[in-house]
């Protein structure tokens, strides 16, 4: 393989990883019946947490931990409103996205004012040149989620909760507790995806830097028909398209920048139009649950 | 009890949200009291600030109505921002390229009409994807936001860029396509009185016509509506056309009445703030008026807050988000979905 081909493969892996990781979290949540469109905001707070803590401590581990923690924290706010207060998940998710955008924007401008010298967070160490440790973490995560959902007792209970919460409850499955746990897991994954963006891909923080990646991950869950392997294939497809964009640009093709940036959203919309109708969503997705005694 | 629910929850949501934002600011080391003083001064401090607040309320009011009607129909149009941008794009294209030299009575209505139609079609696209391909309008409208914003970026760097090609912006709109200022004001354009009339028209439509009843029926219970012979698909298309049209009109009014040009970042997120507006108004068209004025004042004051107290203007988004959370978390009865 020539240098350009290798660069394309590496860029594909790098750009696919955050999408795949975020999508795994959303998958587990949705399988339990929780539709979290706040995933974009969860990723963003993860990215900011990784940046701020990375700059302050210089530690990749602490930065990643902060990202996961902040993702969980914001996911807990979402879970409380949606699961306990039975607020609408779409509206709540939109508010979570807005909260993350405003919150990280305010914090970034106050903590890193323009007069401060430019700082960058530590880079994640490489497994082999060009491939960060995060790729290994992502692969392990996908395998773990696949096994969890299809081969374990808890996975069965999660799926039952998403499909028919009432029936699951009657079987003695702790519906609320499972939904909470799955939502927090989704927050952790989204936060990790944000950390990957900052510590592996961009080495900086920019306001609103997730730029719709959370929504693309959400679309991948649908596109992949709620199955881990197909979601990973989708993530690679999008990462590849993304990588190709940059390569074309670097090769000097005269494509207007805005149109280049537009392609992932157009591609997602087309993919949704082709496949969304076919995916079988969990029966009780986005429906609130009240235990009848 | 009804009075408490109608007023207590929105007012409480605003108060609690503001308090939480102030505490967060203090934690981050910003001066909350100074920030609030600058904010209030920039929103209602003098006549220019007041005019600014009114002008900024206009897109919030229009898109707030757009969000309210669609949410009432059980359709989650999160795409107000994108519909605003395509509306502004279409109005600019008409006013700077196609009909810029048309007489006054022609260019302005054409520009505003084009904005409305473009917004309606952008919303309609989401409706068609949902009805024919089963794509959730939540995802499609969010994706269409990105596409519209980048479409405007492309246009002002490319086909619609000013003739002198210095900045990424369109040419100034022809005077014949501008909304004139009201006499004696510095910023209030002639479109504003009309915008403030719309909530009453929309209230009449929603609560006094058969079309409004059908729309609300689908929102309350799609199954029951279908049983009563209402086509939920048709209502989905209709409400997204209406909703998109209102947001598109907001975009057209921005370029024809406020900025006079098209450029990137035309809207500071009006389409998202409008969701907070509609929810604070508890999806009632008349309630949208005070809610839009409140968020218009916040938008107007946030600039002063940044200049005077050095508190980032994006903090306002935190208040918006908290208002949404507190409005839905403690008040809105859940409708069947």
Coordinates of C-alpha atoms in Angstrom, one line a residue:
Chain A
X1 CA 0.0 0.0 0.0
X2 CA 1.3 3.4 -0.9
X3 CA 1.7 6.3 1.6
X4 CA -1.5 8.0 0.5
X5 CA -3.5 4.8 0.9
X6 CA -2.0 4.2 4.4
X7 CA -2.8 7.7 5.4
X8 CA -6.4 7.3 4.3
X9 CA -6.8 4.1 6.3
X10 CA -5.3 5.6 9.4
X11 CA -7.5 8.7 9.0
X12 CA -10.5 6.5 8.6
X13 CA -9.8 4.6 11.7
X14 CA -9.2 7.8 13.7
X15 CA -12.3 9.6 12.5
X16 CA -14.5 6.5 12.9
X17 CA -13.5 5.8 16.5
X18 CA -15.5 8.6 18.3
X19 CA -18.6 7.8 16.1
X20 CA -18.4 4.1 17.0
X21 CA -17.8 4.7 20.7
X22 CA -20.7 7.2 21.0
X23 CA -23.0 5.0 19.0
X24 CA -22.3 2.0 21.3
X25 CA -23.5 4.0 24.3
X26 CA -26.6 5.3 22.5
X27 CA -27.3 1.7 21.3
X28 CA -27.3 0.3 24.9
X29 CA -29.6 3.2 26.0
X30 CA -32.0 2.7 23.2
X31 CA -32.1 -1.0 23.7
X32 CA -33.3 -0.3 27.2
X33 CA -35.9 2.1 25.7
X34 CA -34.2 5.4 26.4
X35 CA -33.8 7.7 23.3
X36 CA -31.1 10.3 24.2
X37 CA -30.7 12.9 21.5
X38 CA -28.6 14.9 24.0
X39 CA -25.7 12.6 22.9
X40 CA -24.3 15.6 21.0
X41 CA -24.1 17.6 24.2
X42 CA -22.7 14.7 26.2
X43 CA -19.9 14.4 23.7
X44 CA -19.2 18.1 23.8
X45 CA -18.9 18.2 27.6
X46 CA -16.6 15.2 27.4
X47 CA -14.5 17.0 24.9
X48 CA -14.3 20.1 27.1
X49 CA -13.6 18.1 30.2
X50 CA -10.8 16.2 28.4
X51 CA -9.3 19.5 27.2
X52 CA -9.5 21.4 30.5
X53 CA -8.2 18.6 32.7
X54 CA -5.7 17.5 30.1
X55 CA -4.2 21.0 30.0
X56 CA -4.2 21.3 33.8
X57 CA -2.7 18.0 34.6
X58 CA -1.0 16.8 31.4
X59 CA -2.4 13.3 32.1
X60 CA -4.3 11.4 29.4
X61 CA -5.8 9.1 32.0
X62 CA -7.1 12.0 34.2
X63 CA -8.4 13.9 31.1
X64 CA -10.2 10.8 29.9
X65 CA -11.6 10.2 33.3
X66 CA -12.9 13.8 33.5
X67 CA -14.6 13.4 30.1
X68 CA -16.3 10.2 31.1
X69 CA -17.3 11.7 34.5
X70 CA -18.8 14.8 32.9
X71 CA -20.6 12.7 30.3
X72 CA -22.2 10.7 33.1
X73 CA -23.1 13.8 35.1
X74 CA -25.0 15.4 32.2
X75 CA -26.5 12.0 31.3
X76 CA -27.7 11.8 34.9
X77 CA -29.5 15.2 34.5
X78 CA -31.1 13.9 31.4
X79 CA -32.1 10.6 33.1
X80 CA -33.6 12.4 36.1
X81 CA -35.9 14.6 33.9
X82 CA -36.8 11.9 31.4
X83 CA -37.1 8.8 33.7
X84 CA -38.2 10.3 37.0
X85 CA -40.1 13.4 35.9
X86 CA -41.3 11.7 32.7
X87 CA -40.4 14.8 30.7
X88 CA -40.4 14.5 26.9
X89 CA -37.0 12.9 25.8
X90 CA -36.8 14.9 22.6
X91 CA -37.3 18.3 24.3
X92 CA -35.1 17.3 27.2
X93 CA -32.3 16.1 24.9
X94 CA -32.5 19.4 23.0
X95 CA -32.1 21.2 26.3
X96 CA -29.2 19.1 27.2
X97 CA -27.5 19.9 23.9
X98 CA -28.1 23.6 24.5
X99 CA -26.9 23.4 28.1
X100 CA -23.7 21.7 26.9
X101 CA -23.1 24.3 24.1
X102 CA -23.7 27.3 26.4
X103 CA -22.0 25.7 29.4
X104 CA -18.8 24.6 27.7
X105 CA -18.7 27.9 25.7
X106 CA -19.0 30.0 28.8
X107 CA -16.4 27.9 30.7
X108 CA -14.0 27.9 27.8
X109 CA -14.1 31.7 27.4
X110 CA -13.8 32.3 31.1
X111 CA -11.0 29.8 31.8
X112 CA -9.1 30.2 28.5
X113 CA -9.4 33.9 27.6
X114 CA -7.8 34.9 24.3
X115 CA -5.0 36.8 26.0
X116 CA -3.8 33.5 27.6
X117 CA -1.1 31.7 25.6
X118 CA -2.3 28.8 23.5
X119 CA -2.3 25.6 25.4
X120 CA -2.8 22.0 24.2
X121 CA -3.7 18.9 26.0
X122 CA -1.5 15.8 26.0
X123 CA -1.7 13.4 23.1
X124 CA -2.9 9.8 23.6
X125 CA 0.0 7.4 23.2
X126 CA 0.2 5.3 20.0
X127 CA -0.2 1.5 19.9
X128 CA 1.6 1.5 16.6
X129 CA 2.6 4.7 14.8
X130 CA -0.6 6.6 13.8
X131 CA -3.0 4.4 15.8
X132 CA -3.8 5.7 19.3
X133 CA -4.6 3.5 22.3
X134 CA -8.2 4.7 22.0
X135 CA -8.7 2.4 19.0
X136 CA -8.0 -0.7 21.2
X137 CA -10.4 0.7 23.8
X138 CA -13.1 1.2 21.2
X139 CA -12.7 -2.4 19.8
X140 CA -12.9 -3.8 23.3
X141 CA -16.0 -1.7 24.0
X142 CA -17.7 -2.9 20.8
X143 CA -17.0 -6.5 21.6
X144 CA -18.2 -6.0 25.2
X145 CA -21.4 -4.4 24.1
X146 CA -22.1 -7.1 21.5
X147 CA -21.6 -9.8 24.1
X148 CA -23.5 -8.0 26.8
X149 CA -26.6 -7.5 24.6
X150 CA -26.8 -10.8 23.0
X151 CA -25.1 -13.3 25.3
X152 CA -25.8 -12.3 28.9
X153 CA -28.8 -12.3 31.3
X154 CA -28.5 -8.6 31.8
X155 CA -28.5 -8.0 28.1
X156 CA -31.7 -10.0 27.8
X157 CA -33.2 -7.9 30.6
X158 CA -32.1 -4.7 28.9
X159 CA -33.7 -5.8 25.6
X160 CA -36.9 -6.8 27.4
X161 CA -37.1 -3.4 29.1
X162 CA -36.8 -1.6 25.8
X163 CA -39.3 -3.9 24.1
X164 CA -42.1 -4.1 26.7
X165 CA -41.3 -2.3 29.9
X166 CA -44.5 -3.4 31.5
X167 CA -44.0 -7.0 30.8
X168 CA -40.3 -6.8 31.9
X169 CA -41.5 -5.2 35.2
X170 CA -44.0 -8.1 35.8
X171 CA -41.1 -10.5 35.3
X172 CA -39.3 -8.8 38.2
X173 CA -36.8 -6.9 36.1
X174 CA -35.9 -3.6 37.7
X175 CA -36.9 -1.4 34.8
X176 CA -36.1 2.0 36.2
X177 CA -32.7 0.9 37.6
X178 CA -31.7 -0.7 34.2
X179 CA -32.8 2.4 32.3
X180 CA -30.8 4.6 34.6
X181 CA -27.7 2.4 34.3
X182 CA -27.9 2.2 30.5
X183 CA -28.4 6.0 30.2
X184 CA -25.3 6.6 32.4
X185 CA -23.4 4.1 30.3
X186 CA -24.4 6.1 27.2
X187 CA -23.1 9.2 28.9
X188 CA -19.8 7.6 29.7
X189 CA -19.4 6.4 26.1
X190 CA -20.3 9.8 24.7
X191 CA -17.9 11.5 27.1
X192 CA -15.2 9.1 26.0
X193 CA -15.9 9.9 22.4
X194 CA -15.4 13.6 23.3
X195 CA -12.1 12.7 24.9
X196 CA -11.1 10.9 21.7
X197 CA -11.9 13.9 19.6
X198 CA -9.6 16.1 21.8
X199 CA -6.8 13.8 22.8
X200 CA -6.4 11.9 19.6
X201 CA -7.9 13.8 16.7
X202 CA -7.6 17.6 17.2
X203 CA -5.4 18.4 20.2
X204 CA -7.5 21.4 20.9
X205 CA -10.9 22.6 22.0
X206 CA -13.2 24.7 19.8
X207 CA -16.7 25.8 20.8
X208 CA -19.3 23.5 19.4
X209 CA -16.4 21.2 18.1
X210 CA -18.5 18.1 18.0
X211 CA -20.3 19.7 15.0
X212 CA -23.1 17.1 14.7
X213 CA -21.0 14.0 15.3
X214 CA -23.4 13.0 18.1
X215 CA -26.3 13.2 15.8
X216 CA -24.4 11.2 13.2
X217 CA -23.7 8.5 15.9
X218 CA -27.4 8.6 16.7
X219 CA -28.3 8.0 13.0
X220 CA -25.7 5.2 12.9
X221 CA -27.7 3.3 15.6
X222 CA -30.8 3.4 13.3
X223 CA -28.8 2.7 10.1
X224 CA -27.1 -0.3 11.8
X225 CA -30.5 -1.7 12.7
X226 CA -29.5 -1.7 16.5
X227 CA -26.8 -4.3 15.8
X228 CA -23.2 -3.6 17.0
X229 CA -21.4 -5.1 14.0
X230 CA -23.5 -3.1 11.4
X231 CA -23.1 0.1 13.5
X232 CA -19.3 -0.3 13.4
X233 CA -19.6 -0.8 9.6
X234 CA -21.6 2.4 9.4
X235 CA -19.0 4.3 11.6
X236 CA -16.2 3.1 9.3
X237 CA -18.2 4.2 6.2
X238 CA -18.7 7.7 7.7
X239 CA -15.1 7.9 9.0
X240 CA -13.9 6.9 5.5
X241 CA -16.0 9.5 3.8
X242 CA -14.7 12.1 6.2
X243 CA -11.1 11.0 5.7
X244 CA -11.6 11.1 1.9
X245 CA -12.9 14.6 2.2
X246 CA -9.6 15.8 3.8
X247 CA -7.5 13.9 1.3
X248 CA -9.3 15.4 -1.7
X249 CA -8.8 18.8 -0.2
X250 CA -5.2 18.2 0.5
X251 CA -4.7 16.9 -3.0
X252 CA -5.9 20.3 -4.3
X253 CA -9.3 19.4 -5.7
X254 CA -11.2 22.7 -5.9
X255 CA -14.3 21.8 -3.9
X256 CA -15.8 24.7 -2.0
X257 CA -15.1 24.2 1.7
X258 CA -18.7 24.6 2.9
X259 CA -19.9 22.0 0.5
X260 CA -17.2 19.6 1.7
X261 CA -18.3 20.2 5.3
X262 CA -21.9 19.6 4.2
X263 CA -21.3 16.0 2.9
X264 CA -21.5 14.1 6.2
X265 CA -25.0 15.6 6.9
X266 CA -26.3 15.0 3.4
X267 CA -24.9 11.5 3.5
X268 CA -26.5 10.8 6.9
X269 CA -29.9 12.1 5.6
X270 CA -29.6 9.9 2.5
X271 CA -28.7 6.9 4.5
X272 CA -31.6 7.5 6.9
X273 CA -34.0 7.9 4.0
X274 CA -32.8 4.5 2.6
X275 CA -32.7 2.5 5.8
X276 CA -34.5 4.2 8.7
X277 CA -37.9 2.8 7.8
X278 CA -36.5 -0.8 7.8
X279 CA -34.9 -0.7 11.3
X280 CA -37.0 -2.3 14.0
X281 CA -36.9 0.1 16.9
X282 CA -37.4 -1.3 20.4
X283 CA -41.1 -1.3 21.1
X284 CA -41.1 0.9 24.1
X285 CA -38.4 3.3 22.9
X286 CA -38.9 6.8 24.3
X287 CA -42.0 5.8 26.3
X288 CA -42.1 6.6 30.0
X289 CA -42.5 3.8 32.5
X290 CA -44.7 4.0 35.6
X291 CA -44.7 0.9 37.7
X292 CA -48.3 -0.2 38.5
X293 CA -48.7 -1.9 41.8
Chain B
X1 CA -54.9 26.2 40.5
X2 CA -55.1 27.0 36.8
X3 CA -53.7 30.4 37.4
X4 CA -50.8 29.0 39.4
X5 CA -50.0 26.5 36.6
X6 CA -50.4 29.0 33.8
X7 CA -48.1 31.7 35.4
X8 CA -46.3 30.1 38.3
X9 CA -44.5 27.4 36.4
X10 CA -43.1 29.7 33.6
X11 CA -42.2 32.5 36.1
X12 CA -40.6 29.9 38.5
X13 CA -38.7 28.3 35.6
X14 CA -37.2 31.7 34.6
X15 CA -36.3 32.6 38.2
X16 CA -34.7 29.2 39.0
X17 CA -32.9 29.1 35.6
X18 CA -31.5 32.6 36.2
X19 CA -30.4 31.8 39.7
X20 CA -28.6 28.6 38.6
X21 CA -26.8 30.5 35.8
X22 CA -25.7 33.2 38.2
X23 CA -24.3 30.6 40.6
X24 CA -22.4 28.9 37.8
X25 CA -21.0 32.2 36.7
X26 CA -19.8 32.9 40.2
X27 CA -18.2 29.5 40.4
X28 CA -16.3 30.2 37.2
X29 CA -15.0 33.5 38.7
X30 CA -17.3 35.9 36.8
X31 CA -19.1 38.8 38.7
X32 CA -22.8 37.8 38.6
X33 CA -24.2 41.1 40.0
X34 CA -22.3 43.2 37.5
X35 CA -23.3 40.8 34.7
X36 CA -27.0 41.2 35.6
X37 CA -26.7 45.0 35.8
X38 CA -25.1 45.1 32.3
X39 CA -27.6 42.6 31.0
X40 CA -30.6 44.6 32.2
X41 CA -29.1 47.9 30.9
X42 CA -28.5 46.4 27.5
X43 CA -32.0 45.0 27.3
X44 CA -34.2 47.9 28.6
X45 CA -31.7 50.6 29.7
X46 CA -32.5 53.2 27.1
X47 CA -34.7 53.6 24.0
X48 CA -32.1 52.1 21.7
X49 CA -31.8 49.0 24.0
X50 CA -35.5 48.7 24.0
X51 CA -35.7 48.9 20.3
X52 CA -32.9 46.3 20.1
X53 CA -35.0 44.0 22.4
X54 CA -38.1 44.4 20.2
X55 CA -36.1 43.7 17.0
X56 CA -34.6 40.6 18.4
X57 CA -37.9 39.4 19.7
X58 CA -39.3 39.3 16.2
X59 CA -37.5 36.1 14.9
X60 CA -38.0 34.5 18.3
X61 CA -41.7 35.2 18.1
X62 CA -42.1 33.9 14.6
X63 CA -40.1 30.7 15.2
X64 CA -41.6 30.4 18.6
X65 CA -45.0 30.2 16.9
X66 CA -43.5 27.7 14.4
X67 CA -42.3 25.5 17.2
X68 CA -45.5 25.8 19.2
X69 CA -47.8 24.7 16.3
X70 CA -45.6 21.8 15.3
X71 CA -45.2 20.5 18.9
X72 CA -48.9 20.9 19.4
X73 CA -49.3 18.5 16.5
X74 CA -46.8 16.1 18.0
X75 CA -44.2 16.9 15.4
X76 CA -40.8 17.8 16.7
X77 CA -39.6 20.4 14.4
X78 CA -36.1 21.2 15.8
X79 CA -35.2 22.7 12.4
X80 CA -36.2 26.4 12.9
X81 CA -32.6 27.5 12.6
X82 CA -32.1 25.9 9.2
X83 CA -35.5 27.1 8.0
X84 CA -34.6 30.6 9.0
X85 CA -31.3 30.3 7.1
X86 CA -32.9 29.0 3.9
X87 CA -35.5 31.8 4.2
X88 CA -32.8 34.4 4.4
X89 CA -30.9 32.8 1.6
X90 CA -34.0 32.8 -0.7
X91 CA -34.9 36.4 0.1
X92 CA -31.3 37.5 -0.5
X93 CA -31.2 35.7 -3.8
X94 CA -34.4 37.3 -5.0
X95 CA -33.4 40.8 -3.7
X96 CA -29.8 40.9 -4.9
X97 CA -29.9 38.8 -8.1
X98 CA -33.3 38.2 -9.6
X99 CA -35.6 41.1 -8.9
X100 CA -33.3 43.6 -7.3
X101 CA -34.3 46.3 -9.7
X102 CA -38.1 45.6 -9.5
X103 CA -40.3 48.5 -8.3
X104 CA -40.8 48.8 -4.5
X105 CA -44.2 47.2 -4.5
X106 CA -42.8 44.1 -6.1
X107 CA -39.3 43.4 -4.8
X108 CA -40.2 43.4 -1.1
X109 CA -43.2 41.1 -1.2
X110 CA -41.3 38.8 -3.6
X111 CA -38.3 38.6 -1.2
X112 CA -40.5 37.9 1.9
X113 CA -42.6 35.5 0.0
X114 CA -39.5 33.6 -1.3
X115 CA -38.2 33.3 2.2
X116 CA -41.5 31.9 3.4
X117 CA -41.7 29.4 0.6
X118 CA -38.1 28.3 1.0
X119 CA -38.6 27.7 4.7
X120 CA -41.9 25.8 4.1
X121 CA -40.2 23.6 1.5
X122 CA -37.3 22.9 3.9
X123 CA -39.8 21.9 6.6
X124 CA -41.8 20.0 4.0
X125 CA -38.7 18.0 3.0
X126 CA -38.6 16.7 6.6
X127 CA -42.3 15.9 6.4
X128 CA -41.9 14.0 3.1
X129 CA -39.0 12.0 4.6
X130 CA -41.1 11.1 7.6
X131 CA -44.3 10.2 5.8
X132 CA -42.7 8.3 2.9
X133 CA -39.5 6.9 4.3
X134 CA -40.2 6.7 8.0
X135 CA -37.3 9.1 8.9
X136 CA -37.9 10.7 12.3
X137 CA -38.4 14.5 11.8
X138 CA -36.2 15.0 14.9
X139 CA -33.1 13.7 13.1
X140 CA -33.9 15.1 9.7
X141 CA -34.6 18.6 10.9
X142 CA -31.4 18.6 12.9
X143 CA -29.4 17.5 9.9
X144 CA -31.2 20.0 7.7
X145 CA -30.0 22.7 10.1
X146 CA -26.4 21.9 9.4
X147 CA -27.0 21.7 5.7
X148 CA -28.8 25.1 5.6
X149 CA -26.2 26.9 7.6
X150 CA -23.4 25.5 5.4
X151 CA -25.5 26.2 2.3
X152 CA -25.5 29.9 3.3
X153 CA -21.8 29.7 4.0
X154 CA -21.3 28.3 0.5
X155 CA -23.6 31.0 -1.0
X156 CA -21.8 34.0 0.5
X157 CA -18.4 32.6 -0.5
X158 CA -19.6 31.7 -3.9
X159 CA -22.7 32.5 -6.0
X160 CA -24.2 35.2 -3.8
X161 CA -21.0 36.9 -2.7
X162 CA -20.9 40.6 -3.1
X163 CA -19.7 41.8 -6.5
X164 CA -16.5 43.4 -5.1
X165 CA -15.8 40.0 -3.5
X166 CA -14.0 41.5 -0.4
X167 CA -15.9 39.8 2.4
X168 CA -17.9 36.6 2.6
X169 CA -21.2 38.4 2.5
X170 CA -23.9 39.2 -0.1
X171 CA -24.4 42.5 -1.8
X172 CA -26.5 45.0 0.2
X173 CA -30.2 44.3 -0.6
X174 CA -31.7 46.8 -3.0
X175 CA -33.6 49.6 -1.2
X176 CA -36.8 48.5 -2.8
X177 CA -36.5 45.1 -1.1
X178 CA -35.8 46.6 2.4
X179 CA -38.4 46.9 5.1
X180 CA -38.5 50.6 5.9
X181 CA -37.8 51.8 9.4
X182 CA -40.8 53.2 11.3
X183 CA -40.6 57.0 11.6
X184 CA -38.9 58.2 14.7
X185 CA -37.0 54.9 15.4
X186 CA -33.5 53.8 14.7
X187 CA -34.0 50.0 14.4
X188 CA -37.8 49.2 14.3
X189 CA -38.7 48.1 10.9
X190 CA -42.2 48.1 9.3
X191 CA -42.4 44.3 9.6
X192 CA -42.5 44.3 13.4
X193 CA -46.2 45.4 14.0
X194 CA -47.2 42.7 11.5
X195 CA -45.1 40.1 13.3
X196 CA -46.8 41.0 16.6
X197 CA -50.2 40.5 15.0
X198 CA -49.4 36.9 14.0
X199 CA -49.9 35.2 17.3
X200 CA -53.6 36.3 17.3
X201 CA -54.1 35.0 13.8
X202 CA -52.4 31.7 14.8
X203 CA -54.6 31.5 17.9
X204 CA -57.7 31.9 15.8
X205 CA -56.4 29.2 13.4
X206 CA -55.6 26.8 16.2
X207 CA -58.6 27.2 18.4
X208 CA -61.4 28.5 16.1
X209 CA -61.1 26.6 12.9
X210 CA -61.5 23.0 11.8
X211 CA -57.9 22.9 10.5
X212 CA -56.6 23.9 13.9
X213 CA -58.8 21.3 15.6
X214 CA -57.4 18.5 13.3
X215 CA -53.9 19.6 14.0
X216 CA -54.4 19.6 17.8
X217 CA -56.3 16.3 17.6
X218 CA -53.3 14.6 16.0
X219 CA -51.0 16.0 18.7
X220 CA -53.3 14.8 21.5
X221 CA -53.8 11.3 20.2
X222 CA -52.7 10.2 16.7
X223 CA -54.7 6.9 17.1
X224 CA -57.9 8.7 18.1
X225 CA -57.4 11.3 15.3
X226 CA -57.0 8.5 12.7
X227 CA -60.1 6.8 14.1
X228 CA -62.0 10.1 13.5
X229 CA -60.9 10.0 9.9
X230 CA -58.0 12.5 10.1
X231 CA -55.0 11.7 8.0
X232 CA -52.0 12.0 10.3
X233 CA -49.6 12.1 7.3
X234 CA -51.5 15.0 5.8
X235 CA -51.4 16.9 9.1
X236 CA -47.7 16.2 9.4
X237 CA -47.0 17.7 6.0
X238 CA -49.3 20.7 6.6
X239 CA -47.9 21.5 10.0
X240 CA -44.3 21.3 8.8
X241 CA -45.1 23.5 5.8
X242 CA -46.7 26.1 8.1
X243 CA -44.0 25.8 10.7
X244 CA -41.2 26.0 8.1
X245 CA -42.9 28.9 6.4
X246 CA -43.0 30.9 9.6
X247 CA -39.3 30.3 10.3
X248 CA -38.4 31.1 6.7
X249 CA -40.3 34.4 7.0
X250 CA -38.3 35.1 10.1
X251 CA -35.1 34.7 8.1
X252 CA -36.4 36.9 5.2
X253 CA -37.4 39.6 7.7
X254 CA -33.9 39.5 9.2
X255 CA -32.2 40.3 5.9
X256 CA -34.9 42.7 4.6
X257 CA -35.5 44.5 7.9
X258 CA -32.4 44.2 10.1
X259 CA -29.1 43.3 8.5
X260 CA -29.7 44.3 4.9
X261 CA -27.2 41.6 3.8
X262 CA -26.7 37.9 4.1
X263 CA -23.7 36.5 5.9
X264 CA -22.6 33.5 8.0
X265 CA -23.7 33.5 11.6
X266 CA -26.8 35.6 10.6
X267 CA -28.7 34.1 13.5
X268 CA -27.2 33.7 17.0
X269 CA -29.2 30.5 17.4
X270 CA -32.7 32.0 17.2
X271 CA -34.0 28.7 16.0
X272 CA -33.0 26.9 19.2
X273 CA -33.9 29.8 21.6
X274 CA -37.4 29.6 20.0
X275 CA -37.8 26.1 21.4
X276 CA -37.4 27.7 24.9
X277 CA -39.8 30.5 23.9
X278 CA -42.5 28.0 22.8
X279 CA -42.1 25.8 25.9
X280 CA -42.1 28.8 28.2
X281 CA -45.3 29.9 26.5
X282 CA -46.7 26.4 27.2
X283 CA -47.2 26.1 23.4
X284 CA -49.8 28.8 23.5
X285 CA -49.6 31.3 20.6
X286 CA -50.5 34.3 22.8
X287 CA -48.1 33.2 25.5
X288 CA -45.3 33.3 22.8
X289 CA -45.5 37.1 22.9
X290 CA -44.2 37.6 26.5
X291 CA -41.8 34.7 26.1
X292 CA -40.3 36.1 22.9
X293 CA -39.9 39.5 24.5
X294 CA -38.2 37.9 27.5
X295 CA -35.7 36.0 25.4
X296 CA -35.3 39.0 23.0
X297 CA -34.3 41.1 26.0
X298 CA -31.8 38.4 27.1
X299 CA -30.3 38.3 23.6
X300 CA -30.1 42.1 23.5
X301 CA -28.7 42.3 27.0
X302 CA -26.1 39.6 26.5
X303 CA -24.0 41.7 24.2
X304 CA -23.8 44.4 26.8
X305 CA -23.0 41.8 29.4
X306 CA -20.1 40.6 27.4
X307 CA -18.8 44.1 26.7
X308 CA -19.2 45.6 30.2
X309 CA -18.9 42.7 32.6
X310 CA -16.8 40.4 30.3
X311 CA -19.3 37.5 30.9
X312 CA -19.5 35.3 27.8
X313 CA -22.8 36.0 25.9
X314 CA -23.2 32.2 25.4
X315 CA -24.1 32.0 29.1
X316 CA -27.6 33.0 27.9
X317 CA -27.9 29.5 26.2
X318 CA -27.5 28.0 29.7
X319 CA -30.5 30.0 30.9
X320 CA -32.4 28.9 27.8
X321 CA -31.6 25.3 28.4
X322 CA -32.5 25.4 32.1
X323 CA -35.8 27.2 31.2
X324 CA -36.6 24.4 28.8
X325 CA -35.7 21.7 31.4
X326 CA -37.8 23.3 34.2
X327 CA -40.7 24.0 31.8
X328 CA -41.0 20.4 30.7
X329 CA -39.7 18.7 33.8
X330 CA -42.4 20.1 36.1
X331 CA -45.3 21.3 34.0
X332 CA -46.2 20.0 30.5
X333 CA -48.6 17.1 30.6
X334 CA -47.1 14.4 28.4
X335 CA -49.0 14.0 25.2
X336 CA -49.3 10.6 23.5
X337 CA -46.6 10.1 21.0

